[in-house]
PDB file of C-alpha atoms and ligand atoms in Angstrom:
ATOM      1  CA  ASN A   1      -8.385 -13.453 -16.305  1.00 98.00           C
ATOM      2  CA  VAL A   2      -6.096 -11.690 -13.199  1.00 98.00           C
ATOM      3  CA  LEU A   3      -4.522 -12.925 -10.175  1.00 98.00           C
ATOM      4  CA  VAL A   4      -3.579 -10.560  -7.440  1.00 98.00           C
ATOM      5  CA  ILE A   5      -1.063 -11.791  -5.193  1.00 98.00           C
ATOM      6  CA  GLY A   6      -1.321 -10.090  -1.780  1.00 97.00           C
ATOM      7  CA  SER A   7      -4.371  -8.664  -2.591  1.00 98.00           C
ATOM      8  CA  THR A   8      -4.958  -7.587   1.271  1.00 97.00           C
ATOM      9  CA  GLY A   9      -1.804  -5.297   1.405  1.00 96.00           C
ATOM     10  CA  GLN A  10      -1.401  -1.607   0.877  1.00 96.00           C
ATOM     11  CA  ILE A  11      -1.294  -1.763  -2.989  1.00 97.00           C
ATOM     12  CA  GLY A  12      -2.789  -5.144  -3.494  1.00 97.00           C
ATOM     13  CA  SER A  13      -6.198  -4.196  -1.806  1.00 97.00           C
ATOM     14  CA  GLU A  14      -6.587  -1.261  -3.879  1.00 97.00           C
ATOM     15  CA  LEU A  15      -5.193  -2.547  -7.204  1.00 98.00           C
ATOM     16  CA  THR A  16      -7.650  -5.429  -6.826  1.00 98.00           C
ATOM     17  CA  GLY A  17     -10.614  -3.226  -6.459  1.00 98.00           C
ATOM     18  CA  GLU A  18      -9.310  -1.147  -9.716  1.00 98.00           C
ATOM     19  CA  LEU A  19      -8.705  -3.794 -11.817  1.00 98.00           C
ATOM     20  CA  ARG A  20     -12.097  -5.368 -10.898  1.00 98.00           C
ATOM     21  CA  LYS A  21     -13.716  -2.033 -11.985  1.00 98.00           C
ATOM     22  CA  ARG A  22     -11.892  -2.353 -15.228  1.00 98.00           C
ATOM     23  CA  TYR A  23     -12.166  -6.071 -16.253  1.00 98.00           C
ATOM     24  CA  GLY A  24     -15.003  -6.938 -14.333  1.00 98.00           C
ATOM     25  CA  ASN A  25     -15.492  -8.399 -10.883  1.00 98.00           C
ATOM     26  CA  SER A  26     -15.591 -11.836 -11.590  1.00 98.00           C
ATOM     27  CA  ASN A  27     -12.224 -11.897 -13.877  1.00 98.00           C
ATOM     28  CA  VAL A  28     -10.008 -10.670 -11.390  1.00 98.00           C
ATOM     29  CA  VAL A  29      -8.719 -13.213  -8.400  1.00 98.00           C
ATOM     30  CA  ALA A  30      -7.956 -11.667  -4.997  1.00 98.00           C
ATOM     31  CA  GLY A  31      -4.870 -14.099  -3.714  1.00 98.00           C
ATOM     32  CA  TYR A  32      -4.386 -13.956  -0.061  1.00 98.00           C
ATOM     33  CA  ILE A  33      -2.762 -15.994   2.608  1.00 97.00           C
ATOM     34  CA  GLN A  34      -4.017 -17.628   5.838  1.00 95.00           C
ATOM     35  CA  GLY A  35      -4.170 -14.757   8.453  1.00 95.00           C
ATOM     36  CA  ALA A  36      -4.479 -12.134   6.079  1.00 95.00           C
ATOM     37  CA  GLU A  37      -7.772 -12.848   4.546  1.00 97.00           C
ATOM     38  CA  PRO A  38     -10.184 -10.467   2.253  1.00 97.00           C
ATOM     39  CA  THR A  39     -12.979  -8.861   3.950  1.00 96.00           C
ATOM     40  CA  GLY A  40     -15.863  -6.394   3.124  1.00 96.00           C
ATOM     41  CA  GLU A  41     -15.887  -4.998  -0.386  1.00 96.00           C
ATOM     42  CA  LEU A  42     -12.479  -7.200  -1.518  1.00 97.00           C
ATOM     43  CA  LYS A  43     -14.100 -10.263  -0.366  1.00 97.00           C
ATOM     44  CA  GLU A  44     -17.644  -9.777  -1.754  1.00 97.00           C
ATOM     45  CA  ALA A  45     -17.162  -8.276  -4.984  1.00 97.00           C
ATOM     46  CA  GLY A  46     -14.925 -11.029  -6.586  1.00 98.00           C
ATOM     47  CA  PRO A  47     -13.402 -14.514  -6.441  1.00 98.00           C
ATOM     48  CA  CYS A  48     -10.890 -14.798  -3.726  1.00 98.00           C
ATOM     49  CA  ALA A  49      -8.125 -17.738  -3.503  1.00 98.00           C
ATOM     50  CA  ILE A  50      -5.461 -18.866  -1.147  1.00 98.00           C
ATOM     51  CA  ALA A  51      -2.288 -17.776  -3.113  1.00 98.00           C
ATOM     52  CA  ASP A  52       0.863 -18.294  -1.210  1.00 97.00           C
ATOM     53  CA  VAL A  53       3.981 -17.519  -3.149  1.00 97.00           C
ATOM     54  CA  THR A  54       6.028 -19.953  -1.131  1.00 97.00           C
ATOM     55  CA  ASN A  55       3.976 -22.555  -2.549  1.00 97.00           C
ATOM     56  CA  ALA A  56       4.374 -23.098  -6.433  1.00 97.00           C
ATOM     57  CA  ASP A  57       1.871 -25.790  -6.543  1.00 98.00           C
ATOM     58  CA  VAL A  58      -0.953 -23.820  -4.999  1.00 98.00           C
ATOM     59  CA  ILE A  59       0.038 -20.883  -7.345  1.00 98.00           C
ATOM     60  CA  ALA A  60      -0.384 -23.442 -10.453  1.00 98.00           C
ATOM     61  CA  GLU A  61      -3.474 -24.435  -9.232  1.00 98.00           C
ATOM     62  CA  VAL A  62      -4.921 -21.078  -8.637  1.00 98.00           C
ATOM     63  CA  VAL A  63      -3.769 -20.271 -12.396  1.00 98.00           C
ATOM     64  CA  ARG A  64      -5.405 -23.201 -14.313  1.00 98.00           C
ATOM     65  CA  LYS A  65      -8.665 -23.253 -12.144  1.00 98.00           C
ATOM     66  CA  TYR A  66      -9.040 -19.459 -12.888  1.00 98.00           C
ATOM     67  CA  ASN A  67      -7.574 -19.419 -16.448  1.00 98.00           C
ATOM     68  CA  ILE A  68      -5.293 -16.483 -15.280  1.00 98.00           C
ATOM     69  CA  ASP A  69      -3.378 -15.093 -17.937  1.00 98.00           C
ATOM     70  CA  THR A  70      -1.882 -11.557 -15.916  1.00 98.00           C
ATOM     71  CA  ILE A  71      -0.335 -12.106 -12.759  1.00 98.00           C
ATOM     72  CA  TYR A  72       0.223  -8.883 -10.405  1.00 98.00           C
ATOM     73  CA  ASN A  73       2.808  -9.840  -7.616  1.00 98.00           C
ATOM     74  CA  LEU A  74       2.514  -7.769  -4.499  1.00 98.00           C
ATOM     75  CA  ALA A  75       3.941 -10.367  -2.124  1.00 96.00           C
ATOM     76  CA  ALA A  76       6.522  -8.554  -0.286  1.00 95.00           C
ATOM     77  CA  LEU A  77       7.997  -7.494   3.309  1.00 96.00           C
ATOM     78  CA  LEU A  78       8.482  -3.810   3.167  1.00 96.00           C
ATOM     79  CA  SER A  79      11.972  -2.130   3.930  1.00 97.00           C
ATOM     80  CA  VAL A  80      12.071  -1.718   7.590  1.00 96.00           C
ATOM     81  CA  VAL A  81      10.290  -5.019   8.620  1.00 97.00           C
ATOM     82  CA  ALA A  82      12.357  -7.052   6.530  1.00 97.00           C
ATOM     83  CA  GLU A  83      15.415  -5.980   8.315  1.00 97.00           C
ATOM     84  CA  SER A  84      14.228  -7.808  11.296  1.00 97.00           C
ATOM     85  CA  LYS A  85      13.188 -10.715   9.116  1.00 97.00           C
ATOM     86  CA  PRO A  86      15.715 -11.131   6.162  1.00 98.00           C
ATOM     87  CA  ARG A  87      15.540 -14.738   5.552  1.00 98.00           C
ATOM     88  CA  LEU A  88      11.637 -14.415   5.257  1.00 98.00           C
ATOM     89  CA  ALA A  89      11.855 -11.210   3.067  1.00 98.00           C
ATOM     90  CA  TRP A  90      13.933 -13.511   0.552  1.00 98.00           C
ATOM     91  CA  LYS A  91      11.750 -16.241   0.748  1.00 98.00           C
ATOM     92  CA  ILE A  92       8.686 -14.231  -0.019  1.00 97.00           C
ATOM     93  CA  GLY A  93      10.433 -11.672  -2.311  1.00 97.00           C
ATOM     94  CA  ILE A  94      12.734 -14.003  -4.277  1.00 97.00           C
ATOM     95  CA  ASP A  95      11.682 -17.764  -3.780  1.00 98.00           C
ATOM     96  CA  GLY A  96       8.386 -16.615  -4.283  1.00 98.00           C
ATOM     97  CA  LEU A  97       8.953 -14.732  -7.137  1.00 98.00           C
ATOM     98  CA  TRP A  98      10.792 -17.837  -8.616  1.00 98.00           C
ATOM     99  CA  ASN A  99       7.622 -19.610  -8.215  1.00 98.00           C
ATOM    100  CA  ILE A 100       5.693 -17.223  -9.870  1.00 98.00           C
ATOM    101  CA  LEU A 101       7.833 -16.863 -12.844  1.00 98.00           C
ATOM    102  CA  GLU A 102       8.041 -20.789 -13.196  1.00 98.00           C
ATOM    103  CA  VAL A 103       4.040 -20.738 -13.313  1.00 98.00           C
ATOM    104  CA  ALA A 104       4.086 -17.848 -15.519  1.00 98.00           C
ATOM    105  CA  ARG A 105       6.337 -19.705 -17.768  1.00 98.00           C
ATOM    106  CA  GLU A 106       4.307 -22.932 -17.910  1.00 98.00           C
ATOM    107  CA  ASN A 107       1.216 -21.236 -18.494  1.00 98.00           C
ATOM    108  CA  GLY A 108       2.020 -18.067 -20.587  1.00 98.00           C
ATOM    109  CA  CYS A 109       1.010 -15.472 -18.059  1.00 98.00           C
ATOM    110  CA  ALA A 110       2.260 -11.872 -17.918  1.00 98.00           C
ATOM    111  CA  VAL A 111       3.854 -10.890 -14.721  1.00 98.00           C
ATOM    112  CA  PHE A 112       3.803  -7.432 -12.722  1.00 98.00           C
ATOM    113  CA  THR A 113       6.204  -7.518  -9.776  1.00 98.00           C
ATOM    114  CA  PRO A 114       7.118  -4.115  -8.338  1.00 98.00           C
ATOM    115  CA  SER A 115      10.361  -2.852  -7.665  1.00 98.00           C
ATOM    116  CA  SER A 116      11.087   0.334  -5.676  1.00 98.00           C
ATOM    117  CA  ILE A 117      13.277   3.205  -5.019  1.00 98.00           C
ATOM    118  CA  GLY A 118      14.788   1.002  -2.488  1.00 98.00           C
ATOM    119  CA  SER A 119      16.647  -0.876  -5.114  1.00 98.00           C
ATOM    120  CA  PHE A 120      18.988   1.987  -5.363  1.00 98.00           C
ATOM    121  CA  GLY A 121      21.876   2.491  -2.818  1.00 98.00           C
ATOM    122  CA  PRO A 122      24.170   5.339  -1.290  1.00 97.00           C
ATOM    123  CA  ASP A 123      26.347   5.421  -4.343  1.00 97.00           C
ATOM    124  CA  THR A 124      23.312   5.842  -6.855  1.00 98.00           C
ATOM    125  CA  PRO A 125      23.116   9.423  -8.303  1.00 98.00           C
ATOM    126  CA  ARG A 126      20.473  10.974  -5.843  1.00 97.00           C
ATOM    127  CA  GLU A 127      18.975  13.731  -8.050  1.00 98.00           C
ATOM    128  CA  MET A 128      17.162  12.804 -11.345  1.00 98.00           C
ATOM    129  CA  THR A 129      18.354   9.252 -10.622  1.00 98.00           C
ATOM    130  CA  PRO A 130      18.886   7.615 -14.230  1.00 98.00           C
ATOM    131  CA  GLN A 131      16.852   4.653 -15.483  1.00 98.00           C
ATOM    132  CA  ASP A 132      19.852   3.068 -16.026  1.00 98.00           C
ATOM    133  CA  THR A 133      22.451   3.297 -13.105  1.00 98.00           C
ATOM    134  CA  ILE A 134      24.509   1.550 -10.233  1.00 98.00           C
ATOM    135  CA  GLN A 135      22.104  -0.413  -7.974  1.00 98.00           C
ATOM    136  CA  ARG A 136      24.056  -1.511  -4.867  1.00 98.00           C
ATOM    137  CA  PRO A 137      21.251  -1.281  -2.045  1.00 98.00           C
ATOM    138  CA  ALA A 138      22.104  -1.658   1.514  1.00 93.00           C
ATOM    139  CA  THR A 139      19.033  -3.185   2.977  1.00 97.00           C
ATOM    140  CA  ILE A 140      17.711  -6.674   2.310  1.00 98.00           C
ATOM    141  CA  TYR A 141      14.499  -5.247   0.825  1.00 98.00           C
ATOM    142  CA  GLY A 142      16.705  -3.314  -1.809  1.00 98.00           C
ATOM    143  CA  VAL A 143      18.899  -6.596  -2.189  1.00 98.00           C
ATOM    144  CA  SER A 144      15.599  -8.352  -3.111  1.00 98.00           C
ATOM    145  CA  LYS A 145      14.402  -5.657  -5.251  1.00 98.00           C
ATOM    146  CA  VAL A 146      17.105  -5.568  -7.604  1.00 98.00           C
ATOM    147  CA  THR A 147      17.067  -9.431  -7.767  1.00 98.00           C
ATOM    148  CA  THR A 148      13.359  -9.296  -8.635  1.00 98.00           C
ATOM    149  CA  GLU A 149      14.350  -6.715 -11.346  1.00 98.00           C
ATOM    150  CA  LEU A 150      17.297  -9.047 -12.982  1.00 98.00           C
ATOM    151  CA  LEU A 151      15.512 -12.442 -12.419  1.00 98.00           C
ATOM    152  CA  SER A 152      12.248 -10.726 -14.063  1.00 98.00           C
ATOM    153  CA  ASP A 153      14.765  -9.800 -17.262  1.00 98.00           C
ATOM    154  CA  TYR A 154      16.061 -12.810 -17.318  1.00 98.00           C
ATOM    155  CA  TYR A 155      12.728 -14.705 -17.530  1.00 98.00           C
ATOM    156  CA  GLN A 156      11.906 -12.167 -19.972  1.00 98.00           C
ATOM    157  CA  LYS A 157      15.252 -12.910 -22.166  1.00 97.00           C
ATOM    158  CA  LYS A 158      15.287 -16.624 -21.907  1.00 98.00           C
ATOM    159  CA  TYR A 159      11.987 -17.832 -21.821  1.00 98.00           C
ATOM    160  CA  GLY A 160       9.892 -14.671 -23.225  1.00 98.00           C
ATOM    161  CA  VAL A 161       7.749 -14.460 -20.253  1.00 98.00           C
ATOM    162  CA  ASP A 162       6.145 -11.180 -20.507  1.00 98.00           C
ATOM    163  CA  THR A 163       7.475  -9.464 -17.225  1.00 98.00           C
ATOM    164  CA  ARG A 164       7.018  -5.624 -16.596  1.00 98.00           C
ATOM    165  CA  SER A 165       7.896  -3.544 -13.560  1.00 98.00           C
ATOM    166  CA  VAL A 166       8.206  -0.245 -12.073  1.00 98.00           C
ATOM    167  CA  ARG A 167      10.234   1.350  -9.442  1.00 98.00           C
ATOM    168  CA  PHE A 168       7.279   2.726  -7.011  1.00 98.00           C
ATOM    169  CA  PRO A 169       8.500   5.475  -4.819  1.00 98.00           C
ATOM    170  CA  GLY A 170       6.812   5.786  -1.541  1.00 98.00           C
ATOM    171  CA  ILE A 171       3.152   5.220  -1.793  1.00 98.00           C
ATOM    172  CA  ILE A 172       0.792   7.376   0.072  1.00 98.00           C
ATOM    173  CA  SER A 173      -2.953   6.120   0.424  1.00 98.00           C
ATOM    174  CA  TYR A 174      -5.909   6.010   3.123  1.00 97.00           C
ATOM    175  CA  VAL A 175      -7.572   2.678   2.493  1.00 95.00           C
ATOM    176  CA  THR A 176      -5.121   0.179   3.651  1.00 94.00           C
ATOM    177  CA  PRO A 177      -2.122   1.130   6.052  1.00 92.00           C
ATOM    178  CA  PRO A 178       1.321   0.502   4.724  1.00 91.00           C
ATOM    179  CA  GLY A 179       2.962  -2.668   6.306  1.00 88.00           C
ATOM    180  CA  GLY A 180       6.295  -1.887   7.635  1.00 94.00           C
ATOM    181  CA  GLY A 181       8.020   0.865   5.281  1.00 95.00           C
ATOM    182  CA  THR A 182      10.456   3.661   5.476  1.00 97.00           C
ATOM    183  CA  THR A 183       7.660   5.909   3.830  1.00 98.00           C
ATOM    184  CA  ASP A 184       5.240   4.972   6.014  1.00 97.00           C
ATOM    185  CA  TYR A 185       5.694   8.154   8.215  1.00 98.00           C
ATOM    186  CA  ALA A 186       4.113  10.236   4.781  1.00 98.00           C
ATOM    187  CA  VAL A 187       0.950   8.113   5.377  1.00 98.00           C
ATOM    188  CA  ASP A 188       0.701   8.310   9.035  1.00 98.00           C
ATOM    189  CA  ILE A 189       1.372  12.207   9.304  1.00 98.00           C
ATOM    190  CA  TYR A 190      -2.174  12.528   7.445  1.00 98.00           C
ATOM    191  CA  TYR A 191      -4.062  10.195  10.174  1.00 97.00           C
ATOM    192  CA  SER A 192      -2.247  12.414  12.841  1.00 97.00           C
ATOM    193  CA  ALA A 193      -3.267  15.865  11.375  1.00 98.00           C
ATOM    194  CA  VAL A 194      -7.155  14.346  10.810  1.00 97.00           C
ATOM    195  CA  LYS A 195      -7.133  13.083  14.659  1.00 96.00           C
ATOM    196  CA  GLY A 196      -6.169  16.592  15.559  1.00 96.00           C
ATOM    197  CA  GLU A 197      -2.583  14.712  17.079  1.00 98.00           C
ATOM    198  CA  LYS A 198       0.465  16.218  17.123  1.00 98.00           C
ATOM    199  CA  PHE A 199       2.656  14.343  14.640  1.00 98.00           C
ATOM    200  CA  VAL A 200       6.178  12.502  15.909  1.00 98.00           C
ATOM    201  CA  CYS A 201       8.062  12.322  12.763  1.00 98.00           C
ATOM    202  CA  PRO A 202      10.641   9.474  12.508  1.00 98.00           C
ATOM    203  CA  ILE A 203      12.421  10.928   9.435  1.00 98.00           C
ATOM    204  CA  GLY A 204      14.752  13.825   9.845  1.00 98.00           C
ATOM    205  CA  LYS A 205      14.356  17.379   8.846  1.00 97.00           C
ATOM    206  CA  GLY A 206      15.451  17.733   4.875  1.00 98.00           C
ATOM    207  CA  THR A 207      15.207  14.136   4.053  1.00 98.00           C
ATOM    208  CA  ARG A 208      13.768  14.176   0.690  1.00 98.00           C
ATOM    209  CA  MET A 209      12.068  11.042  -1.166  1.00 98.00           C
ATOM    210  CA  ASP A 210       9.952  10.212  -4.173  1.00 98.00           C
ATOM    211  CA  MET A 211       6.416   9.620  -3.211  1.00 98.00           C
ATOM    212  CA  MET A 212       3.238   9.185  -4.923  1.00 98.00           C
ATOM    213  CA  TYR A 213      -0.521   8.942  -4.394  1.00 98.00           C
ATOM    214  CA  MET A 214      -1.980   5.751  -4.664  1.00 98.00           C
ATOM    215  CA  PRO A 215      -4.379   6.459  -7.733  1.00 98.00           C
ATOM    216  CA  ASP A 216      -1.268   7.469  -9.954  1.00 98.00           C
ATOM    217  CA  ALA A 217       0.528   4.252  -8.507  1.00 98.00           C
ATOM    218  CA  LEU A 218      -2.589   2.152  -9.472  1.00 98.00           C
ATOM    219  CA  ASN A 219      -2.731   3.878 -12.999  1.00 98.00           C
ATOM    220  CA  ALA A 220       1.056   3.364 -13.592  1.00 98.00           C
ATOM    221  CA  ALA A 221       0.955  -0.537 -13.187  1.00 98.00           C
ATOM    222  CA  ILE A 222      -2.161  -1.154 -15.029  1.00 98.00           C
ATOM    223  CA  GLN A 223      -1.089   1.284 -17.950  1.00 98.00           C
ATOM    224  CA  LEU A 224       2.266  -0.489 -18.150  1.00 98.00           C
ATOM    225  CA  MET A 225       0.567  -4.059 -18.146  1.00 98.00           C
ATOM    226  CA  GLU A 226      -1.659  -2.747 -21.164  1.00 98.00           C
ATOM    227  CA  ALA A 227       0.962  -1.112 -23.016  1.00 98.00           C
ATOM    228  CA  ASP A 228       2.201  -2.307 -26.574  1.00 97.00           C
ATOM    229  CA  LYS A 229       5.126  -4.386 -25.534  1.00 97.00           C
ATOM    230  CA  SER A 230       6.903  -3.588 -29.056  1.00 96.00           C
ATOM    231  CA  LYS A 231       7.326  -0.074 -27.754  1.00 96.00           C
ATOM    232  CA  LEU A 232       8.896  -1.243 -24.727  1.00 98.00           C
ATOM    233  CA  VAL A 233      12.931  -0.765 -24.591  1.00 98.00           C
ATOM    234  CA  HIS A 234      13.025  -1.410 -20.699  1.00 98.00           C
ATOM    235  CA  HIS A 235      10.967  -3.975 -19.010  1.00 98.00           C
ATOM    236  CA  ASN A 236      12.071  -4.465 -15.292  1.00 98.00           C
ATOM    237  CA  ALA A 237      12.047  -1.826 -13.980  1.00 98.00           C
ATOM    238  CA  PHE A 238      10.721   1.791 -15.015  1.00 98.00           C
ATOM    239  CA  ASN A 239      11.546   4.863 -12.644  1.00 98.00           C
ATOM    240  CA  ILE A 240       8.128   6.438 -12.150  1.00 98.00           C
ATOM    241  CA  ALA A 241       8.043   9.782 -10.418  1.00 98.00           C
ATOM    242  CA  SER A 242       5.402  12.212  -9.423  1.00 98.00           C
ATOM    243  CA  MET A 243       6.551  14.294  -6.048  1.00 98.00           C
ATOM    244  CA  SER A 244       9.676  14.422  -3.939  1.00 98.00           C
ATOM    245  CA  PHE A 245       9.477  15.756  -0.760  1.00 98.00           C
ATOM    246  CA  ASP A 246      10.963  16.112   3.013  1.00 98.00           C
ATOM    247  CA  PRO A 247       9.015  15.804   6.203  1.00 98.00           C
ATOM    248  CA  GLU A 248       9.085  19.947   6.412  1.00 98.00           C
ATOM    249  CA  THR A 249       7.298  20.261   3.169  1.00 98.00           C
ATOM    250  CA  ILE A 250       4.351  17.670   3.488  1.00 98.00           C
ATOM    251  CA  TYR A 251       4.022  19.202   7.133  1.00 98.00           C
ATOM    252  CA  GLN A 252       3.433  22.514   5.336  1.00 98.00           C
ATOM    253  CA  ALA A 253       1.143  21.283   2.884  1.00 98.00           C
ATOM    254  CA  ILE A 254      -1.250  19.886   5.598  1.00 98.00           C
ATOM    255  CA  LYS A 255      -0.845  23.112   7.918  1.00 98.00           C
ATOM    256  CA  LYS A 256      -2.368  25.014   4.945  1.00 98.00           C
ATOM    257  CA  TYR A 257      -5.626  23.087   5.487  1.00 98.00           C
ATOM    258  CA  LYS A 258      -4.940  22.441   9.364  1.00 98.00           C
ATOM    259  CA  PRO A 259      -3.193  25.647  10.730  1.00 98.00           C
ATOM    260  CA  GLU A 260      -3.190  24.269  14.043  1.00 98.00           C
ATOM    261  CA  PHE A 261      -1.532  20.825  13.237  1.00 98.00           C
ATOM    262  CA  GLU A 262       1.736  20.421  14.946  1.00 98.00           C
ATOM    263  CA  MET A 263       4.992  18.217  14.373  1.00 98.00           C
ATOM    264  CA  VAL A 264       8.018  17.429  16.192  1.00 98.00           C
ATOM    265  CA  TYR A 265      11.029  15.214  14.989  1.00 98.00           C
ATOM    266  CA  GLU A 266      11.943  12.028  16.722  1.00 98.00           C
ATOM    267  CA  VAL A 267      14.312  10.221  14.082  1.00 98.00           C
ATOM    268  CA  ASP A 268      14.093   6.620  14.015  1.00 98.00           C
ATOM    269  CA  PRO A 269      17.915   5.561  13.214  1.00 98.00           C
ATOM    270  CA  LEU A 270      17.059   2.536  11.245  1.00 97.00           C
ATOM    271  CA  LYS A 271      14.351   4.291   9.141  1.00 98.00           C
ATOM    272  CA  GLN A 272      17.016   7.290   8.771  1.00 98.00           C
ATOM    273  CA  SER A 273      19.633   5.183   7.668  1.00 98.00           C
ATOM    274  CA  ILE A 274      17.419   3.467   4.853  1.00 97.00           C
ATOM    275  CA  ALA A 275      16.107   6.921   3.738  1.00 98.00           C
ATOM    276  CA  ASN A 276      19.395   8.351   3.676  1.00 97.00           C
ATOM    277  CA  SER A 277      20.654   5.490   1.095  1.00 97.00           C
ATOM    278  CA  TRP A 278      17.909   6.121  -1.240  1.00 98.00           C
ATOM    279  CA  PRO A 279      17.649   8.870  -3.955  1.00 96.00           C
ATOM    280  CA  ASP A 280      15.911  12.037  -3.639  1.00 97.00           C
ATOM    281  CA  GLN A 281      14.244  12.276  -6.937  1.00 98.00           C
ATOM    282  CA  MET A 282      13.951   9.443  -9.913  1.00 98.00           C
ATOM    283  CA  ASP A 283      13.914  10.747 -13.613  1.00 98.00           C
ATOM    284  CA  ASP A 284      10.963   8.948 -14.872  1.00 98.00           C
ATOM    285  CA  SER A 285      11.578  10.071 -18.670  1.00 98.00           C
ATOM    286  CA  ALA A 286      12.028   6.325 -19.731  1.00 98.00           C
ATOM    287  CA  ALA A 287       8.578   5.640 -18.663  1.00 98.00           C
ATOM    288  CA  ARG A 288       6.904   8.850 -20.099  1.00 98.00           C
ATOM    289  CA  GLU A 289       8.576   7.999 -23.596  1.00 98.00           C
ATOM    290  CA  GLU A 290       7.872   4.255 -23.743  1.00 98.00           C
ATOM    291  CA  TRP A 291       4.488   3.960 -22.601  1.00 98.00           C
ATOM    292  CA  GLY A 292       2.921   7.259 -21.667  1.00 98.00           C
ATOM    293  CA  TRP A 293       3.437   7.640 -18.036  1.00 98.00           C
ATOM    294  CA  MET A 294       1.902  10.885 -16.493  1.00 98.00           C
ATOM    295  CA  PRO A 295       0.803  11.439 -12.547  1.00 98.00           C
ATOM    296  CA  GLN A 296      -2.307  13.210 -12.282  1.00 98.00           C
ATOM    297  CA  TYR A 297      -1.569  14.223  -8.457  1.00 98.00           C
ATOM    298  CA  ASP A 298       0.703  16.790  -6.848  1.00 98.00           C
ATOM    299  CA  LEU A 299       1.439  17.167  -3.157  1.00 98.00           C
ATOM    300  CA  ASP A 300      -1.539  19.760  -2.786  1.00 98.00           C
ATOM    301  CA  SER A 301      -4.211  17.998  -4.565  1.00 98.00           C
ATOM    302  CA  MET A 302      -3.127  14.892  -2.670  1.00 98.00           C
ATOM    303  CA  THR A 303      -3.238  16.108   0.367  1.00 98.00           C
ATOM    304  CA  LYS A 304      -6.786  18.002  -0.251  1.00 98.00           C
ATOM    305  CA  ASP A 305      -7.787  14.370  -0.990  1.00 98.00           C
ATOM    306  CA  MET A 306      -6.199  12.463   1.810  1.00 98.00           C
ATOM    307  CA  LEU A 307      -7.473  15.116   4.453  1.00 98.00           C
ATOM    308  CA  GLU A 308     -11.240  14.776   2.893  1.00 98.00           C
ATOM    309  CA  LYS A 309     -11.003  10.871   2.843  1.00 97.00           C
ATOM    310  CA  LEU A 310      -9.534  10.295   6.135  1.00 97.00           C
ATOM    311  CA  ALA A 311     -11.924  12.811   7.707  1.00 97.00           C
ATOM    312  CA  VAL A 312     -14.997  10.462   6.285  1.00 96.00           C
ATOM    313  CA  LYS A 313     -12.898   7.308   7.235  1.00 95.00           C
ATOM    314  CA  LEU A 314     -11.803   8.032  10.748  1.00 91.00           C
ATOM    315  CA  LEU A 315     -14.721  10.382  12.226  1.00 80.00           C
ATOM    316  CA  LYS A 316     -17.762   8.587  10.782  1.00 72.00           C
TER     317      LYS A 316
HETATM  318  C1  VAH B   1       8.993   1.080   2.048  1.00 82.28           C
HETATM  319  N1  VAH B   1       6.904   1.908   1.113  1.00 82.28           N
HETATM  320  O1  VAH B   1       9.045   2.179   2.534  1.00 82.28           O
HETATM  321  C2  VAH B   1       8.172   1.080   0.843  1.00 82.28           C
HETATM  322  C3  VAH B   1       8.603   1.343  -0.501  1.00 82.28           C
HETATM  323  C4  VAH B   1       9.764   3.134  -1.700  1.00 82.28           C
HETATM  324  C5  VAH B   1       9.301   2.641  -0.283  1.00 82.28           C
HETATM  325  O2  VAH B   1       9.490   0.395  -1.039  1.00 82.28           O
HETATM  326  O3  VAH B   1       9.943   0.170   2.318  1.00 82.28           O
END
């Protein structure tokens, strides 16, 4: 059975739904914390359990009670909010990960804990960022993500725990809003377009970042966890890429369907400084070679889908 930690977050909420679709509702446990309880379909469709990564006993109890063999650990403070609460970001990101890895070691679970383009820093090559390259991130989010990669690989080498992960780009989705990231603008811009509001963009002209539509992100996580372990040269964490754009490019992609849509720039200094320290476009050839990674969406097909789905969600 599968446990999703952070099942009410931007990725966790849709990942839980997708896993339940593939493996059966009763076989996927939605882990949550007090104050972020599952609601609606997430709550009704399958088992839910308190699973606070900062409490190892609670995690161990859930793993044993539901006979968990795979843990998807989506608990994290994202890059912007982490800068205001660095100690909590570390507590959730790394003390939490340590608990997960120990429980996994004792119970023979596989573990997926995502990394991010945020794990790279200002001296990482920006174009076609290599799979193996320098990672000296300038944010506590990035420091915790590099540590996530190193600690997960350590448990893999030293104890044989099957840990795998990907470096997610900015993820765009319409179901659950992201929780305080640098790439959130690429989600918010669609909401403004559908509501017929002018979009005030916090990221500056020409700032490119790797981005990905949620269906591709979910597929990447599940496909990697289902991949033949003997074929994997890398474990934590694979570069995965699908599109790379700056605000002007996504604005024009939306304008194609909403000609009256307007955008102005009001650069947020913190978000801009973080975005400037991240690469523009990753080289994901290792993921393509080792486990067949292949994105399905591009900017146009994502835009069409986002505008359609948000129109239903927001205007009903
Ligand atoms: C953030 N959406 O902006 C997250 C993610 C790659 C970006 O880590 O912090």
